[in-house]
XYZ file of C-alpha atoms in Angstrom:
366
model
C 23.542 136.765 40.900
C 27.016 138.263 40.930
C 28.911 137.945 44.172
C 29.313 141.138 46.073
C 32.798 142.572 46.161
C 34.116 144.022 49.414
C 36.421 146.999 49.183
C 39.108 147.222 51.752
C 38.438 149.726 54.491
C 41.594 151.826 54.354
C 40.427 153.956 57.246
C 39.991 150.890 59.459
C 43.374 149.499 58.411
C 45.408 152.524 59.306
C 45.049 152.386 63.115
C 45.949 148.701 63.048
C 49.225 149.409 61.248
C 50.004 152.201 63.681
C 49.350 149.934 66.693
C 51.754 147.321 65.343
C 54.493 149.934 64.955
C 54.007 151.176 68.507
C 53.992 147.589 69.829
C 57.214 146.796 67.933
C 58.983 149.796 69.404
C 58.012 148.874 72.953
C 59.193 145.333 72.389
C 62.544 146.580 71.169
C 62.946 148.737 74.263
C 62.165 145.752 76.526
C 64.704 143.600 74.701
C 67.325 146.345 74.927
C 66.684 146.799 78.657
C 66.916 143.054 79.211
C 70.227 142.895 77.344
C 71.612 145.761 79.411
C 70.631 143.908 82.583
C 72.289 140.707 81.320
C 75.469 142.603 80.473
C 75.461 144.292 83.882
C 74.875 141.053 85.786
C 77.329 139.177 83.592
C 79.941 141.845 84.011
C 79.479 141.785 87.769
C 79.722 138.002 87.860
C 82.834 138.081 85.721
C 84.396 140.660 88.024
C 83.666 138.581 91.122
C 84.997 135.463 89.394
C 88.214 137.231 88.430
C 88.747 138.619 91.933
C 88.487 135.126 93.425
C 91.075 133.590 91.089
C 94.629 132.739 92.268
C 97.233 135.462 91.924
C 99.298 134.891 88.799
C 103.052 135.172 88.533
C 106.134 133.346 89.750
C 105.421 131.003 92.643
C 106.998 132.058 95.922
C 106.411 131.040 99.528
C 104.891 133.531 101.940
C 105.058 133.342 105.703
C 101.827 134.771 107.149
C 101.021 135.062 110.842
C 97.340 135.340 111.744
C 97.002 136.805 115.260
C 94.499 135.337 117.669
C 91.150 137.159 117.520
C 91.580 138.287 113.892
C 88.375 138.939 111.973
C 87.756 137.567 108.487
C 88.401 141.065 107.109
C 91.703 141.223 109.028
C 92.759 137.890 107.555
C 91.766 139.052 104.097
C 93.926 142.168 104.400
C 96.925 140.108 105.552
C 96.542 137.737 102.611
C 96.109 140.586 100.128
C 99.186 142.399 101.477
C 101.165 139.164 101.093
C 100.073 138.920 97.455
C 98.143 135.701 98.035
C 94.681 136.966 97.063
C 93.436 139.710 94.750
C 90.745 141.357 96.838
C 90.303 141.292 100.616
C 86.639 142.318 100.448
C 85.773 139.569 97.985
C 87.682 137.141 100.212
C 85.528 138.180 103.184
C 82.282 137.749 101.232
C 83.431 134.352 99.969
C 84.370 133.116 103.450
C 80.938 134.142 104.772
C 79.285 132.468 101.781
C 81.195 129.229 102.531
C 80.296 129.464 106.223
C 83.803 128.608 107.436
C 84.609 131.841 109.295
C 84.320 130.246 112.786
C 86.742 127.461 111.746
C 89.675 129.694 110.708
C 92.561 129.161 113.133
C 95.212 131.628 114.208
C 98.880 130.795 113.828
C 101.868 131.000 111.520
C 101.322 129.639 108.016
C 103.546 129.014 105.029
C 101.503 129.674 101.886
C 102.475 129.627 98.209
C 101.438 132.271 95.683
C 99.125 130.737 93.135
C 97.162 128.747 95.730
C 93.387 128.878 95.296
C 91.283 130.551 97.974
C 89.804 127.132 98.815
C 93.319 125.750 99.366
C 94.181 128.669 101.654
C 90.962 128.170 103.599
C 91.615 124.424 103.946
C 95.013 125.101 105.508
C 93.515 127.596 107.930
C 90.507 125.482 108.908
C 92.743 122.468 109.541
C 95.311 124.602 111.362
C 98.267 123.502 109.238
C 100.652 125.910 110.864
C 104.384 125.675 110.251
C 105.416 126.156 113.828
C 102.997 123.770 115.536
C 103.285 120.672 113.371
C 105.816 118.130 112.170
C 105.301 115.496 109.503
C 106.793 112.025 109.204
C 106.169 108.938 107.072
C 106.340 105.290 108.124
C 106.642 102.896 105.152
C 104.767 99.589 105.081
C 106.757 96.707 106.499
C 109.009 98.647 108.876
C 109.456 97.095 112.304
C 109.437 98.906 115.636
C 113.220 99.289 115.745
C 113.299 100.910 112.301
C 110.477 103.284 113.233
C 112.165 104.267 116.502
C 115.464 105.004 114.774
C 113.738 107.048 112.060
C 111.769 109.174 114.543
C 114.921 109.816 116.541
C 116.887 110.790 113.429
C 114.122 113.147 112.281
C 113.969 114.850 115.671
C 110.384 113.770 116.333
C 110.963 111.824 119.574
C 113.902 110.015 121.157
C 114.299 106.321 120.356
C 114.432 105.188 123.998
C 111.269 107.120 124.907
C 109.435 105.708 121.893
C 110.390 102.099 122.699
C 109.347 102.634 126.311
C 105.855 103.654 125.192
C 105.659 100.785 122.706
C 106.466 98.221 125.375
C 105.140 99.759 128.598
C 102.836 102.664 127.714
C 99.170 102.592 128.711
C 96.590 103.109 125.955
C 93.120 102.452 127.445
C 91.401 104.194 124.521
C 92.285 101.275 122.229
C 90.688 97.981 123.409
C 92.745 95.908 120.971
C 95.899 96.776 122.920
C 94.534 95.032 126.024
C 93.916 91.908 123.925
C 97.561 91.572 122.868
C 98.913 88.430 124.575
C 101.521 88.991 127.252
C 104.568 86.948 126.307
C 108.199 87.172 127.374
C 109.168 85.845 123.931
C 107.474 88.743 122.163
C 110.127 91.294 121.208
C 107.929 94.431 121.191
C 104.377 94.542 122.512
C 102.917 96.908 119.880
C 104.807 95.485 116.898
C 102.278 95.182 114.064
C 99.915 97.876 115.362
C 101.900 101.020 114.467
C 100.099 101.621 111.206
C 102.314 102.712 108.281
C 101.141 106.140 107.119
C 102.147 109.796 106.786
C 101.460 111.602 110.047
C 101.342 115.201 111.168
C 101.836 115.927 114.860
C 102.322 118.946 117.072
C 105.846 120.203 117.489
C 105.842 119.443 121.210
C 104.275 115.980 120.855
C 105.558 113.316 123.248
C 106.463 109.716 122.445
C 103.125 108.721 123.969
C 101.329 111.114 121.593
C 103.114 109.648 118.562
C 102.363 106.033 119.476
C 98.751 106.926 120.287
C 98.294 108.583 116.898
C 99.603 105.479 115.109
C 97.332 103.210 117.149
C 94.385 105.462 116.307
C 95.167 105.016 112.619
C 95.250 101.232 113.028
C 91.847 101.370 114.735
C 90.537 103.489 111.868
C 91.850 101.084 109.216
C 90.702 97.882 110.891
C 87.131 97.080 109.821
C 84.829 95.591 112.512
C 83.548 92.956 110.072
C 87.103 91.660 109.720
C 87.016 90.515 113.346
C 83.836 88.529 112.634
C 85.392 86.889 109.578
C 88.470 85.942 111.581
C 86.363 84.389 114.317
C 84.941 82.032 111.698
C 88.510 80.990 110.934
C 89.176 80.641 114.675
C 91.810 83.373 114.558
C 92.260 86.332 116.892
C 93.032 89.856 115.681
C 96.564 89.511 117.038
C 97.138 86.270 115.124
C 95.881 87.924 111.940
C 98.172 90.937 112.428
C 101.020 88.503 113.077
C 100.388 86.637 109.818
C 99.827 89.899 107.912
C 103.255 91.111 109.043
C 104.827 88.027 107.436
C 102.859 88.557 104.226
C 103.978 92.201 104.222
C 107.639 91.254 104.416
C 107.395 88.345 101.981
C 105.445 90.005 99.151
C 106.056 93.092 97.046
C 103.281 92.799 94.439
C 99.892 93.543 96.020
C 97.897 91.143 93.832
C 99.954 88.247 95.222
C 99.317 89.006 98.889
C 96.036 86.981 99.063
C 97.803 84.080 97.286
C 100.673 84.003 99.784
C 98.237 84.346 102.678
C 96.444 81.310 101.251
C 99.708 79.338 101.226
C 100.185 79.983 104.944
C 96.583 79.103 105.752
C 97.056 75.788 103.955
C 100.218 75.093 105.932
C 98.527 75.993 109.222
C 95.545 73.787 108.342
C 97.760 70.773 107.599
C 100.115 71.518 110.531
C 103.123 72.299 108.330
C 105.770 74.775 109.510
C 105.355 78.178 107.863
C 109.013 78.296 106.758
C 108.865 82.044 106.053
C 112.256 83.534 105.201
C 111.097 86.902 106.540
C 110.949 85.526 110.087
C 114.596 84.448 109.846
C 115.539 87.880 108.479
C 113.781 89.394 111.502
C 115.891 87.267 113.865
C 119.115 88.126 112.043
C 118.258 91.816 112.338
C 119.157 92.727 108.776
C 117.965 92.007 105.271
C 119.972 89.477 103.270
C 119.547 88.792 99.573
C 119.991 85.108 100.159
C 119.711 82.972 103.294
C 122.056 80.046 103.911
C 121.099 76.690 105.410
C 122.924 77.769 108.558
C 120.779 80.927 108.715
C 117.636 78.781 108.647
C 118.841 76.981 111.804
C 119.209 80.165 113.872
C 117.829 79.643 117.369
C 114.872 81.872 118.069
C 111.148 81.448 118.769
C 110.616 83.690 115.735
C 112.259 81.193 113.351
C 109.338 79.519 111.550
C 111.671 76.917 110.028
C 112.449 75.412 113.423
C 109.221 76.275 115.300
C 105.642 75.296 114.408
C 102.870 77.805 113.876
C 103.089 81.577 114.104
C 105.989 83.393 115.776
C 105.443 84.948 119.258
C 104.425 88.256 117.662
C 104.392 90.243 114.418
C 107.727 90.872 112.695
C 106.730 94.219 111.123
C 103.872 96.676 110.773
C 101.634 95.616 107.859
C 99.716 97.940 105.569
C 96.133 97.784 104.320
C 96.714 95.278 101.510
C 98.424 92.717 103.746
C 95.818 92.993 106.510
C 92.986 92.506 104.045
C 94.817 89.619 102.347
C 94.905 87.729 105.648
C 91.227 88.421 106.313
C 90.294 87.428 102.760
C 92.946 84.975 101.509
C 92.805 83.318 98.099
C 91.468 79.754 98.155
C 93.802 77.280 96.470
C 95.957 74.236 97.208
C 99.389 75.842 96.942
C 101.907 75.049 99.678
C 105.039 76.589 98.156
C 106.194 79.715 96.368
C 109.516 81.022 95.125
C 110.605 84.355 93.664
C 110.817 84.425 89.876
C 114.108 86.389 89.853
C 113.075 88.061 86.576
C 112.794 91.600 87.932
C 109.002 91.470 88.455
C 109.219 90.538 92.175
C 106.450 88.008 91.488
C 106.445 84.324 92.483
C 105.975 80.824 91.115
C 103.368 78.903 93.133
C 103.238 75.138 93.456
C 101.250 72.365 95.150
C 103.956 69.737 95.683
C 107.603 69.701 96.696
C 108.455 68.267 93.282
C 106.784 71.230 91.534
C 108.466 73.618 93.957
C 111.920 72.182 93.240
C 111.283 72.577 89.511
C 110.168 76.189 90.027
C 113.174 76.812 92.221
C 115.500 75.549 89.501
C 113.648 77.688 86.964
C 114.038 80.710 89.228
C 117.777 80.144 89.597
C 118.164 79.554 85.867
C 119.311 75.960 86.313
């Protein structure tokens, strides 16, 4: 039997073709509408992005005063008029989006064209006004006298008032101050605790305010676990700060600070004198490139060549690296070190006097 042949039903096919054409047209309209929406949203996003970008052009400083009680919109208008932002309205929306409106502080500010909106907001939330703040920097290793003279020279506070607070001021908020031993031999009570850092203070700050701020920074830097570690070594915080001040003045290269701290721990353990040149420099009151044998005999309780153990108090204000080096010294059997004199500021370390003499000769080029 021959297989039956089936003729295509042209009438049935036609509606199917027509449905596909209608479906294709609808699909194209949906795609087109979607693309228009993407373009619209994208264009809007691009516009917002552009309006929030820093103002281009030559950088200039702008003095802007924000009156007390100003709204976010008021601030935006002031910034736009000063040429610091592109769009005050966008600024207002952005501030509300960030949620920092309640933190914006009134005052006189010195801004720079080209700053980002986030940078402007940071200045205003932190209140970095030009008329209410002064900035000063205390380098690591400066002693109290150097700090006092610098603050006086910069017009921060008078030297005499600063020294009075250092030696006699009351600071009950910092328990470590009460633990500083009272000693007539100690030159300045708070020597070692005025943490070296860059500070910003109010224009009308007193000497007490300045000292308090530096003590607060020391408290912030000192880790509670360090006190526990020192107790295991049978050292007080004050003794550690004292030793750290010597390390600070003796060492320039940070990686060597734990090594030098280890040298002093070994000497203390075996009841050797510390023989730190920095303590003699402190007594002499000025830095000398080279100490003489007569210098090493200078009479003072701070002279660690002629007196055993630590001096009566710190000889400078140590930074982070020196404090940590004393808390976590390197373990070794070195008892001596001498500067290499090769421009690196590093040292030769030795275990015996014989090795030290050889290193000393090497350092001097003999």
